[in-house]
Amino acid sequence: MIKFGSALMDAVEQIEREKSISKEVILRSLCDAMVSAYKKQIHDKVATNVKAVLFEKTGEIGIYREKTIVKTVEDENLEITLKEAKKLDPEAALDKVVDVEVTPADFGRIAAQAAKQVITQRIREAERELILNEYMSKKGTLMTGIVQRVEYRNVIVNIGKTEAIMPPREQLKNEYYKPGTRIRVYVLDVKETARLPQVIVSQNHEKIVQELFELEVPEIEDGLVEIKSISRDAGYRTKLAVAGTDPDVDPVGACIGPRGSRIQTIVNELKNEKIDIIRYSDDPVEYIVNALSPAKIVSVDIIEDSEEAKEAVVVVPDDQLSLAIGLGGQNVRLAHRLTGWKIDIKSLSQAEESGYYEQEDYPQEEAQYEENSEENYEEEVNE
């Protein structure tokens, strides 16, 4: 019998408190390690009747072989005589099984080394499993983290029990990540690795905006206001389309909050990112008009509305053209993403000069504005 004493149990209980690893898991792993070490010492790795028994009160561990009680022993590793068995168990009988201690006299050093290895390994495995399960359940949610450092353009964020990685593509373009800064991140993915699970977080995902509104606007949580669509140019501007399920609740007003308190909290959280709250409508014309806010619209003509394509021509006053398009095409680009409609914008004077109001077909030479329309925007401004 090997006596570790109370120090072993004290260490196991400390690990249970600090690492949230079950004591039973550690002790079971320790016994498995003792068995493996014993089999290696006796050069019999396939022995099936060997087990380790741990006595928690005394802190002792013993190696035992299960042996069948027989009249004549043919294999001493598997069998024992009734006379010898009676010394271990007075109630022993033929054909019964009895546990026989076979702990080697010089097994203490080997056992101590095996114990250290298995505890270290099990701690690592248990931590990995705990982190994997915890953050798998948090995938798709917001968390608060602290910026630790920047490595190879990746921002390393401490999110509790592990460090998460925020790749360059998930970072805000206009943000400087200073170590020690507390930030909100969206858990984008959790990947299993040979060591600890790799948690990928984001600050430019559209879901961040949705999560923040769900936290700040009780009507969304209660189902009175529904978020229909989000389009975001992270760090700069977001358009959010909302609809109400209760006629007595104004969805836009609910999101803005009393004196703009709710929207201001979210804007502050997003580092002063501009947010346009858009009223959703099943009518595509009304929806497009709302989506291009704050620009004023003269007319919206639906060119095509099918599963293959959705196109509309929007005419705006001359002084509203740059506002409707937005800097670098941002406003119309976000409206396109929000509504799912390809939006061609032209000024009122352009429409009159081209005879648009007298022609059924939209002139092909006019500028087309959708995603990545920066060049078109610059051409219109220069005109």
mmCIF file of N, CA, C and O in Angstrom, residues 149-198:
data_model
loop_
_atom_site.group_PDB
_atom_site.id
_atom_site.type_symbol
_atom_site.label_atom_id
_atom_site.label_comp_id
_atom_site.label_asym_id
_atom_site.label_seq_id
_atom_site.Cartn_x
_atom_site.Cartn_y
_atom_site.Cartn_z
ATOM 1 N N ARG A 149 -3.292 42.159 -25.426
ATOM 2 C CA ARG A 149 -2.139 42.517 -26.251
ATOM 3 C C ARG A 149 -2.527 42.379 -27.712
ATOM 4 O O ARG A 149 -3.605 41.871 -28.044
ATOM 5 N N VAL A 150 -1.618 42.803 -28.581
ATOM 6 C CA VAL A 150 -1.805 42.649 -30.026
ATOM 7 C C VAL A 150 -0.656 41.794 -30.546
ATOM 8 O O VAL A 150 0.521 42.123 -30.336
ATOM 9 N N GLU A 151 -0.997 40.681 -31.201
ATOM 10 C CA GLU A 151 0.004 39.766 -31.736
ATOM 11 C C GLU A 151 -0.250 39.542 -33.220
ATOM 12 O O GLU A 151 -1.317 39.030 -33.593
ATOM 13 N N TYR A 152 0.712 39.913 -34.044
ATOM 14 C CA TYR A 152 0.597 39.697 -35.488
ATOM 15 C C TYR A 152 -0.738 40.217 -36.024
ATOM 16 O O TYR A 152 -1.455 39.525 -36.745
ATOM 17 N N ARG A 153 -1.094 41.419 -35.594
ATOM 18 C CA ARG A 153 -2.323 42.123 -35.999
ATOM 19 C C ARG A 153 -3.584 41.531 -35.363
ATOM 20 O O ARG A 153 -4.674 42.073 -35.517
ATOM 21 N N ASN A 154 -3.470 40.407 -34.652
ATOM 22 C CA ASN A 154 -4.604 39.840 -33.931
ATOM 23 C C ASN A 154 -4.687 40.474 -32.549
ATOM 24 O O ASN A 154 -3.669 40.615 -31.863
ATOM 25 N N VAL A 155 -5.893 40.843 -32.137
ATOM 26 C CA VAL A 155 -6.091 41.395 -30.803
ATOM 27 C C VAL A 155 -6.468 40.251 -29.867
ATOM 28 O O VAL A 155 -7.423 39.515 -30.123
ATOM 29 N N ILE A 156 -5.705 40.086 -28.786
ATOM 30 C CA ILE A 156 -5.963 39.035 -27.817
ATOM 31 C C ILE A 156 -6.794 39.634 -26.688
ATOM 32 O O ILE A 156 -6.389 40.614 -26.057
ATOM 33 N N VAL A 157 -7.960 39.031 -26.445
ATOM 34 C CA VAL A 157 -8.912 39.575 -25.476
ATOM 35 C C VAL A 157 -9.162 38.543 -24.377
ATOM 36 O O VAL A 157 -9.508 37.388 -24.658
ATOM 37 N N ASN A 158 -8.994 38.953 -23.141
ATOM 38 C CA ASN A 158 -9.309 38.095 -21.998
ATOM 39 C C ASN A 158 -10.814 38.132 -21.758
ATOM 40 O O ASN A 158 -11.370 39.181 -21.443
ATOM 41 N N ILE A 159 -11.468 36.974 -21.889
ATOM 42 C CA ILE A 159 -12.925 36.926 -21.713
ATOM 43 C C ILE A 159 -13.313 36.027 -20.538
ATOM 44 O O ILE A 159 -14.408 35.480 -20.498
ATOM 45 N N GLY A 160 -12.408 35.875 -19.586
ATOM 46 C CA GLY A 160 -12.725 35.094 -18.393
ATOM 47 C C GLY A 160 -11.773 33.935 -18.206
ATOM 48 O O GLY A 160 -10.627 34.110 -17.784
ATOM 49 N N LYS A 161 -12.225 32.755 -18.571
ATOM 50 C CA LYS A 161 -11.429 31.553 -18.355
ATOM 51 C C LYS A 161 -10.433 31.288 -19.474
ATOM 52 O O LYS A 161 -9.645 30.354 -19.401
ATOM 53 N N THR A 162 -10.499 32.072 -20.514
ATOM 54 C CA THR A 162 -9.563 31.883 -21.625
ATOM 55 C C THR A 162 -9.340 33.202 -22.347
ATOM 56 O O THR A 162 -10.008 34.202 -22.061
ATOM 57 N N GLU A 163 -8.408 33.194 -23.277
ATOM 58 C CA GLU A 163 -8.152 34.359 -24.105
ATOM 59 C C GLU A 163 -8.719 34.114 -25.497
ATOM 60 O O GLU A 163 -8.524 33.041 -26.073
ATOM 61 N N ALA A 164 -9.428 35.095 -26.004
ATOM 62 C CA ALA A 164 -10.031 34.996 -27.330
ATOM 63 C C ALA A 164 -9.191 35.768 -28.343
ATOM 64 O O ALA A 164 -8.424 36.666 -27.986
ATOM 65 N N ILE A 165 -9.362 35.404 -29.597
ATOM 66 C CA ILE A 165 -8.640 36.055 -30.683
ATOM 67 C C ILE A 165 -9.622 36.869 -31.526
ATOM 68 O O ILE A 165 -10.677 36.368 -31.924
ATOM 69 N N MET A 166 -9.259 38.117 -31.784
ATOM 70 C CA MET A 166 -10.043 38.949 -32.693
ATOM 71 C C MET A 166 -9.171 39.248 -33.917
ATOM 72 O O MET A 166 -8.278 40.093 -33.858
ATOM 73 N N PRO A 167 -9.406 38.538 -35.033
ATOM 74 C CA PRO A 167 -8.595 38.732 -36.239
ATOM 75 C C PRO A 167 -8.801 40.129 -36.825
ATOM 76 O O PRO A 167 -9.791 40.810 -36.505
ATOM 77 N N PRO A 168 -7.894 40.571 -37.692
ATOM 78 C CA PRO A 168 -8.014 41.913 -38.292
ATOM 79 C C PRO A 168 -9.359 42.159 -38.963
ATOM 80 O O PRO A 168 -9.911 43.258 -38.861
ATOM 81 N N ARG A 169 -9.898 41.137 -39.633
ATOM 82 C CA ARG A 169 -11.162 41.334 -40.359
ATOM 83 C C ARG A 169 -12.353 41.558 -39.422
ATOM 84 O O ARG A 169 -13.411 42.031 -39.860
ATOM 85 N N GLU A 170 -12.190 41.209 -38.136
ATOM 86 C CA GLU A 170 -13.276 41.372 -37.170
ATOM 87 C C GLU A 170 -13.085 42.599 -36.289
ATOM 88 O O GLU A 170 -13.867 42.832 -35.379
ATOM 89 N N GLN A 171 -12.048 43.380 -36.565
ATOM 90 C CA GLN A 171 -11.770 44.568 -35.764
ATOM 91 C C GLN A 171 -12.397 45.812 -36.399
ATOM 92 O O GLN A 171 -12.648 45.843 -37.607
ATOM 93 N N LEU A 172 -12.633 46.816 -35.584
ATOM 94 C CA LEU A 172 -13.117 48.094 -36.099
ATOM 95 C C LEU A 172 -11.949 48.824 -36.760
ATOM 96 O O LEU A 172 -10.855 48.920 -36.193
ATOM 97 N N LYS A 173 -12.200 49.317 -37.955
ATOM 98 C CA LYS A 173 -11.132 49.952 -38.733
ATOM 99 C C LYS A 173 -10.577 51.200 -38.065
ATOM 100 O O LYS A 173 -9.409 51.514 -38.192
ATOM 101 N N ASN A 174 -11.434 51.921 -37.364
ATOM 102 C CA ASN A 174 -11.008 53.186 -36.775
ATOM 103 C C ASN A 174 -10.709 53.081 -35.279
ATOM 104 O O ASN A 174 -10.683 54.073 -34.568
ATOM 105 N N GLU A 175 -10.502 51.854 -34.803
ATOM 106 C CA GLU A 175 -10.291 51.650 -33.367
ATOM 107 C C GLU A 175 -8.842 51.287 -33.055
ATOM 108 O O GLU A 175 -8.234 50.457 -33.745
ATOM 109 N N TYR A 176 -8.297 51.902 -31.997
ATOM 110 C CA TYR A 176 -6.966 51.549 -31.515
ATOM 111 C C TYR A 176 -7.144 50.713 -30.250
ATOM 112 O O TYR A 176 -7.734 51.164 -29.269
ATOM 113 N N TYR A 177 -6.673 49.478 -30.300
ATOM 114 C CA TYR A 177 -6.883 48.548 -29.196
ATOM 115 C C TYR A 177 -5.723 48.637 -28.209
ATOM 116 O O TYR A 177 -4.643 48.095 -28.439
ATOM 117 N N LYS A 178 -5.969 49.320 -27.113
ATOM 118 C CA LYS A 178 -4.949 49.542 -26.090
ATOM 119 C C LYS A 178 -5.089 48.492 -24.989
ATOM 120 O O LYS A 178 -6.190 48.264 -24.478
ATOM 121 N N PRO A 179 -4.001 47.822 -24.618
ATOM 122 C CA PRO A 179 -4.057 46.824 -23.535
ATOM 123 C C PRO A 179 -4.667 47.400 -22.268
ATOM 124 O O PRO A 179 -4.370 48.530 -21.874
ATOM 125 N N GLY A 180 -5.546 46.626 -21.652
ATOM 126 C CA GLY A 180 -6.220 47.066 -20.442
ATOM 127 C C GLY A 180 -7.586 47.665 -20.695
ATOM 128 O O GLY A 180 -8.362 47.873 -19.754
ATOM 129 N N THR A 181 -7.905 47.928 -21.972
ATOM 130 C CA THR A 181 -9.205 48.520 -22.318
ATOM 131 C C THR A 181 -10.301 47.467 -22.240
ATOM 132 O O THR A 181 -10.156 46.357 -22.752
ATOM 133 N N ARG A 182 -11.415 47.823 -21.620
ATOM 134 C CA ARG A 182 -12.567 46.921 -21.535
ATOM 135 C C ARG A 182 -13.451 47.130 -22.767
ATOM 136 O O ARG A 182 -13.839 48.259 -23.074
ATOM 137 N N ILE A 183 -13.779 46.038 -23.462
ATOM 138 C CA ILE A 183 -14.575 46.138 -24.680
ATOM 139 C C ILE A 183 -15.668 45.066 -24.710
ATOM 140 O O ILE A 183 -15.571 44.047 -24.029
ATOM 141 N N ARG A 184 -16.694 45.328 -25.503
ATOM 142 C CA ARG A 184 -17.747 44.344 -25.748
ATOM 143 C C ARG A 184 -17.410 43.608 -27.036
ATOM 144 O O ARG A 184 -17.094 44.230 -28.054
ATOM 145 N N VAL A 185 -17.493 42.282 -27.013
ATOM 146 C CA VAL A 185 -17.193 41.489 -28.203
ATOM 147 C C VAL A 185 -18.299 40.467 -28.434
ATOM 148 O O VAL A 185 -19.005 40.065 -27.501
ATOM 149 N N TYR A 186 -18.415 40.061 -29.670
ATOM 150 C CA TYR A 186 -19.403 39.061 -30.077
ATOM 151 C C TYR A 186 -18.674 37.743 -30.298
ATOM 152 O O TYR A 186 -17.681 37.682 -31.030
ATOM 153 N N VAL A 187 -19.131 36.673 -29.631
ATOM 154 C CA VAL A 187 -18.490 35.358 -29.777
ATOM 155 C C VAL A 187 -18.912 34.766 -31.120
ATOM 156 O O VAL A 187 -20.037 34.303 -31.287
ATOM 157 N N LEU A 188 -17.979 34.824 -32.048
ATOM 158 C CA LEU A 188 -18.274 34.435 -33.421
ATOM 159 C C LEU A 188 -18.168 32.933 -33.633
ATOM 160 O O LEU A 188 -19.009 32.315 -34.285
ATOM 161 N N ASP A 189 -17.132 32.324 -33.059
ATOM 162 C CA ASP A 189 -16.910 30.893 -33.283
ATOM 163 C C ASP A 189 -16.035 30.326 -32.171
ATOM 164 O O ASP A 189 -15.287 31.051 -31.516
ATOM 165 N N VAL A 190 -16.158 29.026 -31.968
ATOM 166 C CA VAL A 190 -15.319 28.302 -31.013
ATOM 167 C C VAL A 190 -14.779 27.071 -31.731
ATOM 168 O O VAL A 190 -15.543 26.239 -32.205
ATOM 169 N N LYS A 191 -13.456 26.986 -31.818
ATOM 170 C CA LYS A 191 -12.827 25.890 -32.550
ATOM 171 C C LYS A 191 -12.039 24.998 -31.592
ATOM 172 O O LYS A 191 -11.328 25.481 -30.723
ATOM 173 N N GLU A 192 -12.188 23.691 -31.789
ATOM 174 C CA GLU A 192 -11.424 22.742 -30.987
ATOM 175 C C GLU A 192 -9.988 22.666 -31.502
ATOM 176 O O GLU A 192 -9.752 22.587 -32.700
ATOM 177 N N THR A 193 -9.047 22.679 -30.584
ATOM 178 C CA THR A 193 -7.640 22.537 -30.934
ATOM 179 C C THR A 193 -7.016 21.491 -30.019
ATOM 180 O O THR A 193 -7.653 21.007 -29.076
ATOM 181 N N ALA A 194 -5.758 21.144 -30.290
ATOM 182 C CA ALA A 194 -5.074 20.142 -29.478
ATOM 183 C C ALA A 194 -4.898 20.631 -28.045
ATOM 184 O O ALA A 194 -4.879 19.831 -27.111
ATOM 185 N N ARG A 195 -4.786 21.935 -27.862
ATOM 186 C CA ARG A 195 -4.637 22.488 -26.514
ATOM 187 C C ARG A 195 -5.984 23.065 -26.071
ATOM 188 O O ARG A 195 -6.979 22.385 -26.113
ATOM 189 N N LEU A 196 -6.018 24.327 -25.671
ATOM 190 C CA LEU A 196 -7.275 24.940 -25.261
ATOM 191 C C LEU A 196 -8.096 25.319 -26.496
ATOM 192 O O LEU A 196 -7.541 25.627 -27.547
ATOM 193 N N PRO A 197 -9.425 25.291 -26.386
ATOM 194 C CA PRO A 197 -10.266 25.705 -27.520
ATOM 195 C C PRO A 197 -9.945 27.144 -27.934
ATOM 196 O O PRO A 197 -9.609 27.979 -27.098
ATOM 197 N N GLN A 198 -10.049 27.408 -29.217
ATOM 198 C CA GLN A 198 -9.774 28.742 -29.737
ATOM 199 C C GLN A 198 -11.094 29.487 -29.933
ATOM 200 O O GLN A 198 -11.945 29.062 -30.703
#
